[in-house]
Amino acid sequence: MKTLKTQVFGFMMLLLGAGMLASCSDDPAAKKEYDPNKPVTLTSFYPESGGVATKVILNGENFGSDVDNIKVYFNDKEAAVIESIGDKIYAICPRKPGEGDENDVITCKVKVKVGDKVQEYPNTFSYQIQTVVTTVCGIVGAPDEVVMGNLAQTSIPPVTYLAVDNDNNIFCSLRNRNNYYHENKVILVNEDEDMSRLLIPDTGAPLNQPCMLDDGKTVYIPTDNGFEYWTMSSENMWSPIKQSMKPNTGEVLTIDFKHSFAMSTLDGYMYIRAKNGILYKIEPSTGLTTQVTNGLMSGSDSYMAFSRKNPNMLYLAYTNNHCIFSYDLKTGKHQLIAGISGKSGYIDGNGASAMFNEPRQLILDDNDDMYIADTNNHVIRKVTPDGKVSTVIGQAGKSGYQDGSPEDALFNRPFGVCINKEGIIYIGDFENQCVRRLAIE
């Protein structure tokens, strides 16, 4: 099993061996522009095997440096092109580009398209189907201080909740375990750029689950209580702005605690449920807030996300009641999806036969499968649209720290989960003070 430092060192060596891509990218004179009158030629790529989100260097000639003019395909599935310097392309392997054989290996033809010219490498890429956890950043047992820089040197206090934007910037809420109400922070982490950055050194109140607007470039973060929340956008270089919920005409806001925002693509509003059971919707540009219903479960923290396939369906993890509910914006129906309300435990199964122990942040993928940080069971759980609950990774009831496969991986009270456009899941591993990365097939 590789440690984070080994992984980072190995990829740095890969870049150096490929001709110091990172250094050349900073030197405009070193970049070779695309000549449409010359052919595109391919020579080699490295590594020749890997899985989802493997970083691949592709060598050849006449690629140019305009990534908008370059496409890379593994079989027929498009890869993310991060950078090109003319004779080298840095790309990210897409998720599951085909069907695997009896050994869970997908043989991939690798093609490069520059302008209208398409070429294919003579050798193939062996894609390994796998479910594995690795560490993105953080140092287990480190002092509760923030050290920013490259990911190998990044050290952080306990990580709570996460969100990710279209550029794979991960926004992490951090908690001061010595004083819950002071010096809580927000950082930005980016795997592709191998860096971390402090965005908010002291939020003035405990922070909870961040949420992206559907523009993919604006993040909203609620504070624990009161009407305040924070916003940040790529358009202002992620400069934090403190804002406040404002009652719409005729409204009276009654909010005790608030734990998460959920963005609705149905109407463009940001939804929030107070601990007293009242559901509100907020107009993002003005902060004007309107009550939706007061019929939701009261007395528990809750974390929320909307369905991608059925955008009127809101899912809520009721942490202190150990269960998952849905709420239909159109019908007002609020019903149990999984777990036993008021009873903690651990059981995989269907609907009300399953058990959780303080479920927190949840996310949904493109198939409407739900992934949940089941905090006190130390695992990541999955709930299918028909209510079947299973354990994706981690060992129920056993806390610890270990990267690896579902049989090996260990967490220590995971709080947060988010999912990027490639289907990679990031995990806020609270007690381990780490951001973990789950590649799941």
Tab-separated table of C-alpha atoms in Angstrom:
chain	number	residue	atom	x	y	z
A	1	MET	CA	0.000	0.000	0.000
A	2	LYS	CA	1.381	3.377	-1.011
A	3	THR	CA	1.353	6.323	1.349
A	4	LEU	CA	0.320	9.762	0.181
A	5	LYS	CA	3.912	10.968	0.146
A	6	THR	CA	4.953	7.981	-1.971
A	7	GLN	CA	2.148	8.689	-4.449
A	8	VAL	CA	3.031	12.367	-4.709
A	9	PHE	CA	6.748	11.620	-5.062
A	10	GLY	CA	6.013	8.999	-7.719
A	11	PHE	CA	3.939	11.358	-9.805
A	12	MET	CA	6.539	14.107	-9.486
A	13	MET	CA	9.064	11.642	-10.863
A	14	LEU	CA	6.638	10.847	-13.670
A	15	LEU	CA	6.449	14.515	-14.594
A	16	LEU	CA	10.212	14.861	-14.472
A	17	GLY	CA	10.668	11.765	-16.611
A	18	ALA	CA	8.139	13.122	-19.080
A	19	GLY	CA	10.159	16.265	-19.553
A	20	MET	CA	9.212	18.418	-16.558
A	21	LEU	CA	5.721	19.193	-17.776
A	22	ALA	CA	4.908	21.395	-14.799
A	23	SER	CA	7.992	23.572	-15.263
A	24	CYS	CA	7.556	23.855	-19.016
A	25	SER	CA	3.934	24.880	-18.601
A	26	ASP	CA	5.107	28.048	-16.831
A	27	ASP	CA	7.407	28.975	-19.738
A	28	PRO	CA	5.431	30.183	-22.794
A	29	ALA	CA	8.534	29.836	-24.981
A	30	ALA	CA	8.753	26.120	-24.149
A	31	LYS	CA	5.247	25.418	-25.465
A	32	LYS	CA	4.937	24.222	-29.043
A	33	GLU	CA	1.878	25.440	-30.887
A	34	TYR	CA	-0.291	23.250	-33.102
A	35	ASP	CA	0.436	23.427	-36.865
A	36	PRO	CA	-2.629	22.286	-38.871
A	37	ASN	CA	-0.384	21.701	-41.906
A	38	LYS	CA	1.609	19.022	-40.075
A	39	PRO	CA	0.455	15.595	-38.885
A	40	VAL	CA	-0.232	14.727	-35.256
A	41	THR	CA	2.060	11.870	-34.233
A	42	LEU	CA	1.870	9.639	-31.156
A	43	THR	CA	4.816	7.862	-29.541
A	44	SER	CA	4.050	6.578	-26.028
A	45	PHE	CA	2.067	7.169	-22.839
A	46	TYR	CA	2.744	6.456	-19.170
A	47	PRO	CA	1.574	4.695	-17.065
A	48	GLU	CA	0.141	1.921	-19.205
A	49	SER	CA	-2.326	0.737	-16.557
A	50	GLY	CA	-4.424	2.211	-13.788
A	51	GLY	CA	-7.982	3.002	-12.775
A	52	VAL	CA	-10.391	5.878	-12.545
A	53	ALA	CA	-8.655	9.292	-12.324
A	54	THR	CA	-5.185	7.884	-13.030
A	55	LYS	CA	-2.889	10.707	-14.141
A	56	VAL	CA	-1.497	9.901	-17.606
A	57	ILE	CA	1.237	11.626	-19.634
A	58	LEU	CA	0.810	11.182	-23.407
A	59	ASN	CA	3.845	11.789	-25.632
A	60	GLY	CA	3.883	12.768	-29.306
A	61	GLU	CA	4.218	15.722	-31.637
A	62	ASN	CA	2.094	18.669	-32.787
A	63	PHE	CA	-0.466	18.623	-29.980
A	64	GLY	CA	-0.315	22.375	-29.431
A	65	SER	CA	-0.994	23.972	-26.064
A	66	ASP	CA	-4.683	24.878	-26.437
A	67	VAL	CA	-6.475	22.256	-24.332
A	68	ASP	CA	-9.802	23.343	-25.822
A	69	ASN	CA	-8.516	22.054	-29.178
A	70	ILE	CA	-7.432	18.669	-27.761
A	71	LYS	CA	-9.515	15.634	-26.880
A	72	VAL	CA	-8.257	12.357	-25.430
A	73	TYR	CA	-10.332	9.177	-25.438
A	74	PHE	CA	-9.998	5.888	-23.583
A	75	ASN	CA	-12.026	3.677	-25.901
A	76	ASP	CA	-14.879	6.062	-26.693
A	77	LYS	CA	-15.002	7.781	-23.298
A	78	GLU	CA	-13.510	11.257	-23.126
A	79	ALA	CA	-10.759	11.964	-20.597
A	80	ALA	CA	-10.154	15.283	-18.869
A	81	VAL	CA	-7.241	17.118	-20.508
A	82	ILE	CA	-5.483	19.217	-17.884
A	83	GLU	CA	-2.535	20.640	-19.847
A	84	SER	CA	-0.453	20.316	-23.006
A	85	ILE	CA	2.941	21.725	-23.975
A	86	GLY	CA	2.989	20.611	-27.588
A	87	ASP	CA	4.685	17.235	-27.276
A	88	LYS	CA	3.160	16.103	-23.978
A	89	ILE	CA	-0.433	15.989	-22.750
A	90	TYR	CA	-1.436	15.612	-19.106
A	91	ALA	CA	-4.831	13.836	-18.933
A	92	ILE	CA	-6.977	12.094	-16.328
A	93	CYS	CA	-8.339	8.607	-17.059
A	94	PRO	CA	-12.171	8.607	-17.099
A	95	ARG	CA	-14.339	6.294	-15.042
A	96	LYS	CA	-14.932	2.758	-16.389
A	97	PRO	CA	-14.427	3.234	-20.159
A	98	GLY	CA	-16.035	-0.069	-21.175
A	99	GLU	CA	-16.813	-3.532	-19.844
A	100	GLY	CA	-14.256	-5.601	-17.989
A	101	ASP	CA	-13.092	-9.156	-18.587
A	102	GLU	CA	-13.104	-12.024	-16.080
A	103	ASN	CA	-10.169	-10.339	-14.283
A	104	ASP	CA	-11.949	-6.963	-14.050
A	105	VAL	CA	-9.612	-5.427	-16.635
A	106	ILE	CA	-10.801	-3.179	-19.462
A	107	THR	CA	-8.498	-3.007	-22.501
A	108	CYS	CA	-8.587	0.588	-23.760
A	109	LYS	CA	-7.609	2.034	-27.086
A	110	VAL	CA	-6.165	5.496	-26.449
A	111	LYS	CA	-6.876	8.166	-29.061
A	112	VAL	CA	-5.880	11.813	-29.356
A	113	LYS	CA	-7.870	14.307	-31.406
A	114	VAL	CA	-6.325	17.695	-32.199
A	115	GLY	CA	-8.567	19.877	-34.311
A	116	ASP	CA	-9.961	17.478	-36.921
A	117	LYS	CA	-6.957	15.116	-36.785
A	118	VAL	CA	-7.389	11.821	-34.876
A	119	GLN	CA	-4.600	9.369	-34.061
A	120	GLU	CA	-4.531	6.167	-32.007
A	121	TYR	CA	-1.624	4.768	-29.975
A	122	PRO	CA	-0.455	1.318	-31.121
A	123	ASN	CA	-0.444	-0.011	-27.536
A	124	THR	CA	-3.422	-0.153	-25.169
A	125	PHE	CA	-4.130	1.004	-21.613
A	126	SER	CA	-5.151	-1.649	-19.064
A	127	TYR	CA	-7.914	-0.212	-16.899
A	128	GLN	CA	-8.234	-1.964	-13.537
A	129	ILE	CA	-11.784	-2.026	-12.174
A	130	GLN	CA	-11.500	-1.399	-8.457
A	131	THR	CA	-12.881	0.195	-5.344
A	132	VAL	CA	-10.113	1.798	-3.342
A	133	VAL	CA	-9.553	4.576	-0.812
A	134	THR	CA	-6.477	6.800	-0.829
A	135	THR	CA	-5.572	9.900	1.158
A	136	VAL	CA	-5.651	13.261	-0.608
A	137	CYS	CA	-4.253	15.369	2.234
A	138	GLY	CA	-4.001	15.606	5.982
A	139	ILE	CA	-1.757	14.016	8.607
A	140	VAL	CA	-3.232	11.672	11.202
A	141	GLY	CA	-2.542	12.841	14.743
A	142	ALA	CA	-1.028	16.173	13.678
A	143	PRO	CA	-1.508	19.254	15.878
A	144	ASP	CA	-4.786	21.071	15.199
A	145	GLU	CA	-3.041	23.667	13.081
A	146	VAL	CA	-3.487	24.579	9.433
A	147	VAL	CA	-0.456	24.070	7.209
A	148	MET	CA	-1.124	24.823	3.543
A	149	GLY	CA	1.000	24.133	0.462
A	150	ASN	CA	1.343	21.002	-1.617
A	151	LEU	CA	-0.864	18.095	-0.577
A	152	ALA	CA	1.940	16.060	1.001
A	153	GLN	CA	2.703	18.827	3.483
A	154	THR	CA	-0.926	19.889	4.111
A	155	SER	CA	-1.940	19.467	7.757
A	156	ILE	CA	-5.420	20.295	9.036
A	157	PRO	CA	-7.705	20.068	12.089
A	158	PRO	CA	-10.701	17.684	11.978
A	159	VAL	CA	-12.517	17.767	8.614
A	160	THR	CA	-16.298	17.975	8.641
A	161	TYR	CA	-18.218	18.624	5.398
A	162	LEU	CA	-17.270	18.993	1.730
A	163	ALA	CA	-18.339	20.328	-1.669
A	164	VAL	CA	-16.615	20.173	-5.064
A	165	ASP	CA	-16.907	22.481	-8.077
A	166	ASN	CA	-16.585	21.896	-11.830
A	167	ASP	CA	-12.808	22.415	-11.690
A	168	ASN	CA	-12.336	19.797	-8.976
A	169	ASN	CA	-11.744	22.361	-6.245
A	170	ILE	CA	-12.776	20.695	-2.979
A	171	PHE	CA	-14.130	23.014	-0.266
A	172	CYS	CA	-13.610	21.656	3.238
A	173	SER	CA	-15.101	22.889	6.497
A	174	LEU	CA	-12.681	22.419	9.416
A	175	ARG	CA	-13.591	22.304	13.091
A	176	ASN	CA	-11.671	23.574	16.082
A	177	ARG	CA	-12.126	20.694	18.514
A	178	ASN	CA	-10.875	22.747	21.485
A	179	ASN	CA	-13.392	25.569	21.084
A	180	TYR	CA	-16.402	24.675	18.961
A	181	TYR	CA	-17.448	28.303	18.362
A	182	HIS	CA	-14.104	29.862	17.407
A	183	GLU	CA	-11.427	29.544	14.726
A	184	ASN	CA	-13.412	27.228	12.460
A	185	LYS	CA	-11.992	27.425	8.958
A	186	VAL	CA	-12.595	26.752	5.273
A	187	ILE	CA	-9.871	25.504	2.942
A	188	LEU	CA	-9.679	24.703	-0.759
A	189	VAL	CA	-7.929	21.525	-1.940
A	190	ASN	CA	-7.158	20.635	-5.554
A	191	GLU	CA	-5.697	17.239	-6.459
A	192	ASP	CA	-4.925	18.146	-10.074
A	193	GLU	CA	-2.877	21.183	-9.021
A	194	ASP	CA	-1.404	19.468	-5.918
A	195	MET	CA	-2.191	22.347	-3.598
A	196	SER	CA	-4.221	23.515	-0.616
A	197	ARG	CA	-5.248	27.057	0.256
A	198	LEU	CA	-6.802	28.701	3.321
A	199	LEU	CA	-9.952	30.629	2.355
A	200	ILE	CA	-11.511	31.608	5.704
A	201	PRO	CA	-9.243	31.624	8.784
A	202	ASP	CA	-12.085	32.140	11.279
A	203	THR	CA	-15.744	31.880	10.300
A	204	GLY	CA	-16.970	33.326	13.586
A	205	ALA	CA	-19.328	30.372	14.142
A	206	PRO	CA	-19.330	26.623	13.560
A	207	LEU	CA	-19.630	25.742	9.866
A	208	ASN	CA	-21.660	22.993	8.310
A	209	GLN	CA	-22.289	21.390	4.904
A	210	PRO	CA	-21.182	23.489	1.894
A	211	CYS	CA	-23.265	23.388	-1.265
A	212	MET	CA	-22.537	24.362	-4.874
A	213	LEU	CA	-24.952	26.388	-6.953
A	214	ASP	CA	-25.875	24.719	-10.222
A	215	ASP	CA	-23.396	27.046	-11.983
A	216	GLY	CA	-20.664	24.812	-10.533
A	217	LYS	CA	-18.591	27.803	-9.441
A	218	THR	CA	-20.322	29.333	-6.398
A	219	VAL	CA	-20.321	27.728	-2.956
A	220	TYR	CA	-22.689	28.456	-0.049
A	221	ILE	CA	-21.779	27.438	3.516
A	222	PRO	CA	-24.268	27.731	6.415
A	223	THR	CA	-23.176	28.536	9.936
A	224	ASP	CA	-24.553	26.483	12.789
A	225	ASN	CA	-27.101	28.964	14.048
A	226	GLY	CA	-28.611	32.359	13.331
A	227	PHE	CA	-29.282	33.706	9.822
A	228	GLU	CA	-25.678	34.027	8.630
A	229	TYR	CA	-23.946	32.051	5.894
A	230	TRP	CA	-20.857	32.431	3.713
A	231	THR	CA	-20.566	32.538	-0.075
A	232	MET	CA	-17.542	32.296	-2.359
A	233	SER	CA	-17.206	32.245	-6.129
A	234	SER	CA	-14.506	31.606	-8.699
A	235	GLU	CA	-15.514	34.935	-10.249
A	236	ASN	CA	-14.036	36.801	-7.253
A	237	MET	CA	-11.104	34.390	-6.731
A	238	TRP	CA	-12.928	32.655	-3.856
A	239	SER	CA	-12.925	35.744	-1.663
A	240	PRO	CA	-15.349	34.953	1.199
A	241	ILE	CA	-18.466	37.078	1.704
A	242	LYS	CA	-20.628	36.827	4.827
A	243	GLN	CA	-24.341	37.131	4.056
A	244	SER	CA	-27.592	36.840	5.936
A	245	MET	CA	-30.968	35.259	5.277
A	246	LYS	CA	-33.700	37.915	4.978
A	247	PRO	CA	-37.425	37.293	5.470
A	248	ASN	CA	-39.466	37.591	2.293
A	249	THR	CA	-42.536	39.824	2.397
A	250	GLY	CA	-44.842	38.697	5.177
A	251	GLU	CA	-42.433	36.027	6.430
A	252	VAL	CA	-41.125	35.533	9.962
A	253	LEU	CA	-37.984	33.409	10.158
A	254	THR	CA	-37.683	31.004	13.075
A	255	ILE	CA	-34.331	29.278	12.907
A	256	ASP	CA	-32.581	27.596	15.812
A	257	PHE	CA	-29.804	25.609	14.087
A	258	LYS	CA	-29.131	24.970	10.403
A	259	HIS	CA	-26.794	22.309	9.110
A	260	SER	CA	-26.873	22.133	5.329
A	261	PHE	CA	-27.896	23.832	2.105
A	262	ALA	CA	-29.274	21.859	-0.846
A	263	MET	CA	-29.499	23.390	-4.330
A	264	SER	CA	-32.703	22.771	-6.292
A	265	THR	CA	-32.422	22.753	-10.076
A	266	LEU	CA	-36.233	22.666	-10.184
A	267	ASP	CA	-36.663	26.282	-9.123
A	268	GLY	CA	-33.132	27.654	-8.631
A	269	TYR	CA	-33.508	28.112	-4.865
A	270	MET	CA	-31.235	27.008	-2.057
A	271	TYR	CA	-33.119	24.930	0.549
A	272	ILE	CA	-32.336	24.712	4.234
A	273	ARG	CA	-34.021	22.907	7.122
A	274	ALA	CA	-33.817	24.320	10.632
A	275	LYS	CA	-33.464	21.912	13.550
A	276	ASN	CA	-36.997	22.886	14.606
A	277	GLY	CA	-38.350	21.104	11.508
A	278	ILE	CA	-39.094	24.131	9.324
A	279	LEU	CA	-37.952	23.939	5.681
A	280	TYR	CA	-37.050	27.233	4.002
A	281	LYS	CA	-35.972	28.218	0.506
A	282	ILE	CA	-33.533	31.049	-0.176
A	283	GLU	CA	-33.212	33.103	-3.340
A	284	PRO	CA	-29.426	32.913	-3.905
A	285	SER	CA	-28.827	36.384	-5.334
A	286	THR	CA	-30.810	38.300	-2.678
A	287	GLY	CA	-30.958	36.051	0.383
A	288	LEU	CA	-34.749	36.498	0.533
A	289	THR	CA	-36.141	33.523	2.423
A	290	THR	CA	-39.577	31.872	2.302
A	291	GLN	CA	-41.010	29.074	4.431
A	292	VAL	CA	-41.836	25.898	2.476
A	293	THR	CA	-43.235	23.691	5.253
A	294	ASN	CA	-43.005	23.165	8.978
A	295	GLY	CA	-43.813	19.467	8.931
A	296	LEU	CA	-40.328	17.929	8.899
A	297	MET	CA	-38.806	16.002	11.793
A	298	SER	CA	-37.671	18.308	14.596
A	299	GLY	CA	-35.013	17.853	17.234
A	300	SER	CA	-32.276	16.389	15.036
A	301	ASP	CA	-29.397	17.701	12.976
A	302	SER	CA	-29.965	17.025	9.277
A	303	TYR	CA	-27.971	16.955	6.035
A	304	MET	CA	-29.652	17.210	2.648
A	305	ALA	CA	-29.290	16.731	-1.102
A	306	PHE	CA	-31.659	16.743	-4.060
A	307	SER	CA	-32.138	13.878	-6.475
A	308	ARG	CA	-30.472	14.367	-9.862
A	309	LYS	CA	-33.087	12.384	-11.781
A	310	ASN	CA	-36.131	13.645	-9.874
A	311	PRO	CA	-35.294	17.226	-8.847
A	312	ASN	CA	-38.412	17.730	-6.741
A	313	MET	CA	-37.211	14.981	-4.356
A	314	LEU	CA	-35.158	16.133	-1.368
A	315	TYR	CA	-33.309	13.548	0.744
A	316	LEU	CA	-32.489	14.184	4.409
A	317	ALA	CA	-30.206	12.311	6.791
A	318	TYR	CA	-31.537	12.836	10.329
A	319	THR	CA	-28.319	12.386	12.270
A	320	ASN	CA	-29.600	12.120	15.829
A	321	ASN	CA	-32.523	9.904	14.783
A	322	HIS	CA	-30.294	7.582	12.690
A	323	CYS	CA	-32.495	7.462	9.581
A	324	ILE	CA	-32.915	8.733	6.008
A	325	PHE	CA	-36.117	10.429	4.802
A	326	SER	CA	-37.311	11.986	1.561
A	327	TYR	CA	-39.479	15.054	1.051
A	328	ASP	CA	-41.353	15.662	-2.219
A	329	LEU	CA	-41.577	19.387	-3.013
A	330	LYS	CA	-44.598	18.812	-5.275
A	331	THR	CA	-46.723	16.593	-3.041
A	332	GLY	CA	-45.378	17.496	0.405
A	333	LYS	CA	-44.943	13.809	1.215
A	334	HIS	CA	-42.284	13.149	3.872
A	335	GLN	CA	-41.420	9.486	4.243
A	336	LEU	CA	-38.825	7.090	5.625
A	337	ILE	CA	-36.357	5.699	3.056
A	338	ALA	CA	-33.989	3.716	5.273
A	339	GLY	CA	-33.101	3.171	8.905
A	340	ILE	CA	-35.123	2.978	12.114
A	341	SER	CA	-36.074	6.378	13.504
A	342	GLY	CA	-34.621	6.881	16.966
A	343	LYS	CA	-32.626	3.648	17.028
A	344	SER	CA	-28.910	3.415	16.243
A	345	GLY	CA	-27.051	0.344	15.063
A	346	TYR	CA	-25.530	-1.292	12.030
A	347	ILE	CA	-27.432	-3.515	9.599
A	348	ASP	CA	-27.294	-3.659	5.810
A	349	GLY	CA	-30.685	-4.431	4.313
A	350	ASN	CA	-33.812	-2.965	2.773
A	351	GLY	CA	-35.507	0.215	3.988
A	352	ALA	CA	-36.626	0.066	7.594
A	353	SER	CA	-34.697	-3.156	8.231
A	354	ALA	CA	-31.380	-1.306	7.846
A	355	MET	CA	-29.697	0.605	10.666
A	356	PHE	CA	-27.372	3.626	10.857
A	357	ASN	CA	-25.424	5.310	13.645
A	358	GLU	CA	-25.401	9.104	13.186
A	359	PRO	CA	-25.544	9.423	9.387
A	360	ARG	CA	-24.381	12.831	8.211
A	361	GLN	CA	-23.614	14.315	4.789
A	362	LEU	CA	-25.151	12.506	1.830
A	363	ILE	CA	-24.743	12.802	-1.932
A	364	LEU	CA	-26.398	11.293	-5.004
A	365	ASP	CA	-24.694	10.156	-8.190
A	366	ASP	CA	-26.034	10.190	-11.751
A	367	ASN	CA	-27.913	6.918	-11.097
A	368	ASP	CA	-29.564	8.380	-7.967
A	369	ASP	CA	-27.592	6.028	-5.752
A	370	MET	CA	-27.055	7.756	-2.436
A	371	TYR	CA	-23.739	7.704	-0.542
A	372	ILE	CA	-23.728	8.589	3.151
A	373	ALA	CA	-21.074	9.171	5.781
A	374	ASP	CA	-22.268	6.843	8.564
A	375	THR	CA	-20.231	8.559	11.247
A	376	ASN	CA	-20.298	6.348	14.316
A	377	ASN	CA	-20.196	3.133	12.283
A	378	HIS	CA	-16.970	4.443	10.645
A	379	VAL	CA	-18.149	3.485	7.137
A	380	ILE	CA	-19.534	4.865	3.892
A	381	ARG	CA	-22.973	3.438	3.107
A	382	LYS	CA	-24.914	3.281	-0.156
A	383	VAL	CA	-28.709	3.499	-0.558
A	384	THR	CA	-30.211	2.588	-3.923
A	385	PRO	CA	-33.367	4.333	-5.228
A	386	ASP	CA	-35.453	1.347	-4.057
A	387	GLY	CA	-34.059	1.626	-0.486
A	388	LYS	CA	-31.455	-1.146	-0.431
A	389	VAL	CA	-28.659	-0.255	2.014
A	390	SER	CA	-25.132	-1.654	1.691
A	391	THR	CA	-21.664	-0.808	2.986
A	392	VAL	CA	-19.354	0.538	0.296
A	393	ILE	CA	-16.135	0.756	2.259
A	394	GLY	CA	-14.864	0.702	5.817
A	395	GLN	CA	-15.300	-1.833	8.612
A	396	ALA	CA	-18.405	-1.283	10.709
A	397	GLY	CA	-17.673	-0.615	14.375
A	398	LYS	CA	-13.920	-0.482	13.826
A	399	SER	CA	-12.250	2.922	13.771
A	400	GLY	CA	-8.763	3.477	12.429
A	401	TYR	CA	-6.783	4.777	9.502
A	402	GLN	CA	-5.878	2.693	6.493
A	403	ASP	CA	-6.002	3.233	2.744
A	404	GLY	CA	-6.856	0.365	0.425
A	405	SER	CA	-9.666	-1.904	-0.705
A	406	PRO	CA	-13.084	-2.368	0.965
A	407	GLU	CA	-11.574	-5.252	2.959
A	408	ASP	CA	-8.684	-3.112	4.265
A	409	ALA	CA	-9.791	0.526	4.456
A	410	LEU	CA	-10.505	2.153	7.815
A	411	PHE	CA	-12.046	5.498	8.801
A	412	ASN	CA	-12.476	7.302	12.090
A	413	ARG	CA	-15.863	9.038	12.281
A	414	PRO	CA	-16.316	10.266	8.686
A	415	PHE	CA	-18.558	13.352	8.521
A	416	GLY	CA	-18.607	14.565	4.919
A	417	VAL	CA	-18.898	13.287	1.360
A	418	CYS	CA	-18.976	14.975	-2.044
A	419	ILE	CA	-18.795	13.671	-5.611
A	420	ASN	CA	-17.110	15.215	-8.652
A	421	LYS	CA	-18.136	15.034	-12.304
A	422	GLU	CA	-15.927	11.968	-12.842
A	423	GLY	CA	-17.749	10.056	-10.098
A	424	ILE	CA	-14.877	10.271	-7.594
A	425	ILE	CA	-16.140	10.528	-4.008
A	426	TYR	CA	-14.229	12.620	-1.468
A	427	ILE	CA	-14.634	11.965	2.251
A	428	GLY	CA	-14.112	14.220	5.248
A	429	ASP	CA	-12.515	11.796	7.736
A	430	PHE	CA	-13.088	13.765	10.929
A	431	GLU	CA	-10.922	12.190	13.631
A	432	ASN	CA	-8.161	11.268	11.158
A	433	GLN	CA	-7.915	14.940	10.096
A	434	CYS	CA	-7.801	13.878	6.436
A	435	VAL	CA	-9.563	14.267	3.130
A	436	ARG	CA	-9.858	10.791	1.618
A	437	ARG	CA	-10.592	9.822	-1.981
A	438	LEU	CA	-12.849	6.909	-2.939
A	439	ALA	CA	-12.696	5.574	-6.500
A	440	ILE	CA	-15.624	3.220	-6.891
A	441	GLU	CA	-16.701	1.139	-9.869
